[in-house]
Amino acid sequence: WYGDSGHGYVYSGIAMKPLPWTDCLQEIKTKIEELAGTTFNSALLNLYRTGSDSVAWHADDEPELGAEPIIGSVSLGATRKFHLKNRDNPAETISLDLEHGT
């Protein structure tokens, strides 16, 4: 968890206090903000060691993210499947292949 001071995050009972932005993360943050037309105050980084690593379905609905959070995602390394599920109709899903740099 990296981010602006004071932008903590709690998920699965784990309280995260943000580490300061690194120069590299700040550069990525600036580029994605330009593309998205919005600003971001924090970033969660996940390391997927192999094609078998993943995270479970999640809603990004924690109170500290706000009522309608905008979530940016950047994929680095090997191409991975990125799955989205409609909250109102869970049978409706979308799968995207995210290549390095998307």
CSV table of N, CA and C in Angstrom, one decimal:
chain,number,residue,atom,x,y,z
A,1,TRP,N,0.9,-1.2,0.0
A,1,TRP,CA,0.0,0.0,0.0
A,1,TRP,C,0.9,1.2,0.0
A,2,TYR,N,0.8,2.0,-1.1
A,2,TYR,CA,1.6,3.2,-1.2
A,2,TYR,C,0.6,4.4,-1.4
A,3,GLY,N,0.9,5.6,-1.0
A,3,GLY,CA,0.0,6.6,-1.2
A,3,GLY,C,0.3,7.9,-0.4
A,4,ASP,N,-0.6,8.8,-0.6
A,4,ASP,CA,-0.5,10.1,0.1
A,4,ASP,C,-0.7,9.9,1.6
A,5,SER,N,0.0,10.7,2.4
A,5,SER,CA,-0.1,10.5,3.9
A,5,SER,C,-1.5,10.7,4.3
A,6,GLY,N,-2.0,9.9,5.2
A,6,GLY,CA,-3.3,10.0,5.7
A,6,GLY,C,-4.4,9.2,5.0
A,7,HIS,N,-3.9,8.4,4.0
A,7,HIS,CA,-4.9,7.6,3.2
A,7,HIS,C,-4.7,6.2,3.4
A,8,GLY,N,-5.0,5.8,4.7
A,8,GLY,CA,-5.0,4.4,5.0
A,8,GLY,C,-6.1,3.6,4.4
A,9,TYR,N,-6.1,2.3,4.6
A,9,TYR,CA,-7.0,1.4,3.9
A,9,TYR,C,-7.1,0.1,4.8
A,10,VAL,N,-8.4,-0.4,5.0
A,10,VAL,CA,-8.6,-1.6,5.7
A,10,VAL,C,-9.3,-2.6,4.8
A,11,TYR,N,-8.8,-3.8,4.6
A,11,TYR,CA,-9.5,-4.8,3.9
A,11,TYR,C,-9.2,-6.1,4.6
A,12,SER,N,-10.1,-7.0,4.6
A,12,SER,CA,-10.0,-8.3,5.3
A,12,SER,C,-9.5,-8.2,6.7
A,13,GLY,N,-9.8,-7.1,7.4
A,13,GLY,CA,-9.4,-6.9,8.7
A,13,GLY,C,-7.9,-6.5,8.9
A,14,ILE,N,-7.3,-6.2,7.7
A,14,ILE,CA,-5.9,-5.7,7.8
A,14,ILE,C,-5.8,-4.2,7.5
A,15,ALA,N,-5.3,-3.5,8.5
A,15,ALA,CA,-5.2,-2.0,8.4
A,15,ALA,C,-3.8,-1.7,7.7
A,16,MET,N,-3.9,-1.0,6.6
A,16,MET,CA,-2.7,-0.6,5.8
A,16,MET,C,-2.5,0.9,6.0
A,17,LYS,N,-1.3,1.2,6.3
A,17,LYS,CA,-0.8,2.6,6.4
A,17,LYS,C,0.1,2.8,5.2
A,18,PRO,N,-0.2,3.8,4.3
A,18,PRO,CA,0.6,3.9,3.1
A,18,PRO,C,2.1,4.2,3.3
A,19,LEU,N,2.9,3.6,2.5
A,19,LEU,CA,4.3,3.9,2.3
A,19,LEU,C,4.3,5.1,1.4
A,20,PRO,N,5.4,5.9,1.5
A,20,PRO,CA,5.5,7.1,0.6
A,20,PRO,C,5.7,6.6,-0.9
A,21,TRP,N,5.2,7.4,-1.8
A,21,TRP,CA,5.3,7.1,-3.3
A,21,TRP,C,6.8,7.0,-3.6
A,22,THR,N,7.2,6.0,-4.4
A,22,THR,CA,8.5,5.9,-4.9
A,22,THR,C,8.5,6.8,-6.2
A,23,ASP,N,9.7,7.1,-6.7
A,23,ASP,CA,9.8,7.9,-7.9
A,23,ASP,C,9.1,7.1,-9.1
A,24,CYS,N,9.4,5.8,-9.2
A,24,CYS,CA,8.8,5.0,-10.2
A,24,CYS,C,7.2,5.0,-10.1
A,25,LEU,N,6.7,4.8,-8.9
A,25,LEU,CA,5.3,4.8,-8.7
A,25,LEU,C,4.6,6.1,-9.0
A,26,GLN,N,5.3,7.2,-8.6
A,26,GLN,CA,4.9,8.5,-8.9
A,26,GLN,C,4.7,8.8,-10.4
A,27,GLU,N,5.7,8.3,-11.2
A,27,GLU,CA,5.7,8.4,-12.6
A,27,GLU,C,4.5,7.6,-13.2
A,28,ILE,N,4.3,6.4,-12.8
A,28,ILE,CA,3.1,5.6,-13.2
A,28,ILE,C,1.8,6.3,-12.9
A,29,LYS,N,1.7,6.8,-11.6
A,29,LYS,CA,0.6,7.5,-11.1
A,29,LYS,C,0.2,8.7,-12.0
A,30,THR,N,1.2,9.5,-12.3
A,30,THR,CA,1.0,10.7,-13.2
A,30,THR,C,0.5,10.3,-14.5
A,31,LYS,N,1.0,9.2,-15.1
A,31,LYS,CA,0.6,8.8,-16.5
A,31,LYS,C,-0.9,8.3,-16.4
A,32,ILE,N,-1.2,7.5,-15.4
A,32,ILE,CA,-2.6,6.9,-15.4
A,32,ILE,C,-3.6,8.0,-15.0
A,33,GLU,N,-3.2,9.0,-14.3
A,33,GLU,CA,-4.1,10.2,-14.0
A,33,GLU,C,-4.3,10.9,-15.3
A,34,GLU,N,-3.3,11.1,-16.1
A,34,GLU,CA,-3.5,11.8,-17.4
A,34,GLU,C,-4.5,11.0,-18.3
A,35,LEU,N,-4.4,9.7,-18.3
A,35,LEU,CA,-5.2,8.9,-19.1
A,35,LEU,C,-6.7,8.8,-18.6
A,36,ALA,N,-6.8,8.8,-17.3
A,36,ALA,CA,-8.1,8.6,-16.6
A,36,ALA,C,-8.8,9.9,-16.4
A,37,GLY,N,-8.1,11.0,-16.5
A,37,GLY,CA,-8.7,12.3,-16.2
A,37,GLY,C,-9.1,12.5,-14.8
A,38,THR,N,-8.4,11.9,-13.9
A,38,THR,CA,-8.7,12.0,-12.4
A,38,THR,C,-7.4,11.9,-11.7
A,39,THR,N,-7.5,12.0,-10.4
A,39,THR,CA,-6.3,11.9,-9.5
A,39,THR,C,-6.5,10.7,-8.6
A,40,PHE,N,-5.4,10.1,-8.2
A,40,PHE,CA,-5.5,8.9,-7.3
A,40,PHE,C,-4.6,9.3,-6.1
A,41,ASN,N,-5.0,8.8,-4.9
A,41,ASN,CA,-4.3,9.1,-3.7
A,41,ASN,C,-3.5,7.9,-3.1
A,42,SER,N,-3.7,6.8,-3.7
A,42,SER,CA,-3.0,5.6,-3.2
A,42,SER,C,-3.0,4.5,-4.2
A,43,ALA,N,-2.2,3.5,-3.9
A,43,ALA,CA,-2.0,2.3,-4.8
A,43,ALA,C,-1.7,1.1,-4.0
A,44,LEU,N,-2.4,0.0,-4.4
A,44,LEU,CA,-2.2,-1.3,-3.8
A,44,LEU,C,-1.4,-2.1,-4.8
A,45,LEU,N,-0.2,-2.7,-4.5
A,45,LEU,CA,0.6,-3.4,-5.4
A,45,LEU,C,0.5,-4.9,-5.1
A,46,ASN,N,0.2,-5.7,-6.1
A,46,ASN,CA,0.2,-7.2,-5.9
A,46,ASN,C,1.3,-7.8,-6.8
A,47,LEU,N,2.0,-8.7,-6.2
A,47,LEU,CA,3.0,-9.4,-6.9
A,47,LEU,C,2.5,-10.8,-7.2
A,48,TYR,N,2.3,-11.1,-8.5
A,48,TYR,CA,1.9,-12.4,-8.9
A,48,TYR,C,3.1,-13.2,-9.4
A,49,ARG,N,3.5,-14.2,-8.7
A,49,ARG,CA,4.8,-14.9,-8.9
A,49,ARG,C,4.7,-15.8,-10.1
A,50,THR,N,3.5,-16.4,-10.3
A,50,THR,CA,3.3,-17.3,-11.5
A,50,THR,C,1.9,-17.1,-12.0
A,51,GLY,N,1.5,-17.8,-13.1
A,51,GLY,CA,0.2,-17.7,-13.6
A,51,GLY,C,-0.9,-18.3,-12.7
A,52,SER,N,-0.4,-18.9,-11.6
A,52,SER,CA,-1.3,-19.5,-10.6
A,52,SER,C,-1.8,-18.5,-9.5
A,53,ASP,N,-1.0,-17.4,-9.3
A,53,ASP,CA,-1.4,-16.5,-8.3
A,53,ASP,C,-2.5,-15.6,-8.8
A,54,SER,N,-3.4,-15.2,-7.9
A,54,SER,CA,-4.5,-14.3,-8.2
A,54,SER,C,-5.1,-13.7,-6.9
A,55,VAL,N,-6.0,-12.9,-7.0
A,55,VAL,CA,-6.8,-12.4,-5.9
A,55,VAL,C,-8.2,-12.8,-6.1
A,56,ALA,N,-9.0,-13.0,-5.0
A,56,ALA,CA,-10.4,-13.4,-5.0
A,56,ALA,C,-11.2,-12.2,-5.5
A,57,TRP,N,-12.5,-12.5,-5.9
A,57,TRP,CA,-13.4,-11.4,-6.3
A,57,TRP,C,-13.5,-10.4,-5.1
A,58,HIS,N,-13.5,-9.2,-5.4
A,58,HIS,CA,-13.7,-8.1,-4.4
A,58,HIS,C,-14.4,-7.0,-5.0
A,59,ALA,N,-15.0,-6.1,-4.2
A,59,ALA,CA,-16.0,-5.1,-4.6
A,59,ALA,C,-15.4,-3.7,-4.6
A,60,ASP,N,-14.3,-3.5,-3.9
A,60,ASP,CA,-13.7,-2.2,-3.8
A,60,ASP,C,-14.8,-1.2,-3.2
A,61,ASP,N,-15.5,-1.7,-2.2
A,61,ASP,CA,-16.6,-0.9,-1.6
A,61,ASP,C,-16.3,-0.5,-0.1
A,62,GLU,N,-15.0,-0.5,0.3
A,62,GLU,CA,-14.7,-0.1,1.6
A,62,GLU,C,-15.0,1.4,1.8
A,63,PRO,N,-15.5,1.8,3.0
A,63,PRO,CA,-15.9,3.2,3.2
A,63,PRO,C,-14.9,4.2,2.9
A,64,GLU,N,-13.6,3.9,3.1
A,64,GLU,CA,-12.6,4.9,2.9
A,64,GLU,C,-12.3,5.2,1.4
A,65,LEU,N,-12.9,4.4,0.5
A,65,LEU,CA,-12.8,4.6,-0.9
A,65,LEU,C,-13.8,5.5,-1.4
A,66,GLY,N,-14.8,5.9,-0.6
A,66,GLY,CA,-15.9,6.8,-1.0
A,66,GLY,C,-17.1,6.1,-1.6
A,67,ALA,N,-18.1,6.8,-1.9
A,67,ALA,CA,-19.4,6.2,-2.4
A,67,ALA,C,-19.3,5.6,-3.8
A,68,GLU,N,-18.5,6.2,-4.7
A,68,GLU,CA,-18.4,5.7,-6.0
A,68,GLU,C,-16.9,5.8,-6.4
A,69,PRO,N,-16.1,4.9,-5.9
A,69,PRO,CA,-14.6,5.1,-6.2
A,69,PRO,C,-14.2,4.8,-7.6
A,70,ILE,N,-13.2,5.5,-8.1
A,70,ILE,CA,-12.6,5.2,-9.4
A,70,ILE,C,-11.4,4.4,-9.1
A,71,ILE,N,-11.3,3.2,-9.7
A,71,ILE,CA,-10.1,2.4,-9.4
A,71,ILE,C,-9.3,2.3,-10.7
A,72,GLY,N,-8.1,2.6,-10.7
A,72,GLY,CA,-7.2,2.4,-11.8
A,72,GLY,C,-6.4,1.1,-11.6
A,73,SER,N,-6.1,0.5,-12.7
A,73,SER,CA,-5.3,-0.8,-12.7
A,73,SER,C,-4.3,-0.7,-13.7
A,74,VAL,N,-3.0,-1.1,-13.3
A,74,VAL,CA,-1.9,-1.2,-14.3
A,74,VAL,C,-1.3,-2.5,-14.2
A,75,SER,N,-1.1,-3.2,-15.3
A,75,SER,CA,-0.5,-4.5,-15.3
A,75,SER,C,0.9,-4.5,-15.9
A,76,LEU,N,1.8,-5.1,-15.2
A,76,LEU,CA,3.2,-5.1,-15.6
A,76,LEU,C,3.7,-6.6,-15.6
A,77,GLY,N,4.5,-6.9,-16.6
A,77,GLY,CA,5.0,-8.3,-16.7
A,77,GLY,C,4.2,-9.1,-17.7
A,78,ALA,N,4.0,-10.4,-17.4
A,78,ALA,CA,3.3,-11.3,-18.3
A,78,ALA,C,1.9,-10.9,-18.5
A,79,THR,N,1.3,-11.3,-19.6
A,79,THR,CA,-0.1,-11.1,-19.9
A,79,THR,C,-0.9,-11.9,-18.9
A,80,ARG,N,-2.0,-11.3,-18.3
A,80,ARG,CA,-2.8,-11.9,-17.3
A,80,ARG,C,-4.3,-11.6,-17.6
A,81,LYS,N,-5.1,-12.6,-17.2
A,81,LYS,CA,-6.6,-12.4,-17.3
A,81,LYS,C,-7.1,-11.4,-16.2
A,82,PHE,N,-7.9,-10.5,-16.6
A,82,PHE,CA,-8.5,-9.5,-15.6
A,82,PHE,C,-10.0,-9.7,-15.8
A,83,HIS,N,-10.6,-10.1,-14.7
A,83,HIS,CA,-12.1,-10.5,-14.7
A,83,HIS,C,-12.9,-9.4,-14.0
A,84,LEU,N,-14.0,-9.0,-14.6
A,84,LEU,CA,-14.9,-8.1,-14.0
A,84,LEU,C,-16.3,-8.8,-13.9
A,85,LYS,N,-17.0,-8.5,-12.8
A,85,LYS,CA,-18.3,-9.1,-12.6
A,85,LYS,C,-19.3,-8.0,-12.3
A,86,ASN,N,-20.5,-8.0,-12.9
A,86,ASN,CA,-21.5,-7.1,-12.7
A,86,ASN,C,-22.1,-7.3,-11.3
A,87,ARG,N,-22.1,-6.4,-10.4
A,87,ARG,CA,-22.5,-6.5,-9.0
A,87,ARG,C,-24.0,-6.9,-9.0
A,88,ASP,N,-24.8,-6.3,-9.9
A,88,ASP,CA,-26.2,-6.5,-9.9
A,88,ASP,C,-26.6,-7.8,-10.6
A,89,ASN,N,-25.8,-8.3,-11.5
A,89,ASN,CA,-26.0,-9.5,-12.2
A,89,ASN,C,-24.7,-10.3,-12.3
A,90,PRO,N,-24.4,-11.1,-11.2
A,90,PRO,CA,-23.1,-11.8,-11.1
A,90,PRO,C,-22.8,-12.7,-12.3
A,91,ALA,N,-23.9,-13.2,-13.0
A,91,ALA,CA,-23.6,-14.1,-14.1
A,91,ALA,C,-23.0,-13.3,-15.3
A,92,GLU,N,-23.1,-12.0,-15.3
A,92,GLU,CA,-22.5,-11.2,-16.3
A,92,GLU,C,-21.1,-10.8,-16.0
A,93,THR,N,-20.2,-11.4,-16.7
A,93,THR,CA,-18.7,-11.2,-16.5
A,93,THR,C,-18.0,-10.8,-17.8
A,94,ILE,N,-16.9,-10.1,-17.6
A,94,ILE,CA,-16.1,-9.7,-18.7
A,94,ILE,C,-14.7,-10.1,-18.3
A,95,SER,N,-13.9,-10.7,-19.3
A,95,SER,CA,-12.5,-11.1,-19.1
A,95,SER,C,-11.7,-10.4,-20.1
A,96,LEU,N,-10.6,-9.8,-19.7
A,96,LEU,CA,-9.7,-9.0,-20.6
A,96,LEU,C,-8.3,-9.6,-20.4
A,97,ASP,N,-7.6,-9.7,-21.5
A,97,ASP,CA,-6.2,-10.0,-21.4
A,97,ASP,C,-5.4,-8.7,-21.2
A,98,LEU,N,-4.7,-8.6,-20.1
A,98,LEU,CA,-3.9,-7.4,-19.9
A,98,LEU,C,-2.5,-7.7,-20.1
A,99,GLU,N,-1.9,-7.0,-21.1
A,99,GLU,CA,-0.5,-7.2,-21.5
A,99,GLU,C,0.3,-6.2,-20.7
A,100,HIS,N,1.6,-6.4,-20.7
A,100,HIS,CA,2.5,-5.6,-20.0
A,100,HIS,C,2.3,-4.1,-20.4
A,101,GLY,N,2.1,-3.3,-19.4
A,101,GLY,CA,2.0,-1.8,-19.6
A,101,GLY,C,0.5,-1.4,-19.8
A,102,THR,N,-0.4,-2.3,-19.8
A,102,THR,CA,-1.8,-1.9,-19.9
A,102,THR,C,-2.4,-1.5,-18.6
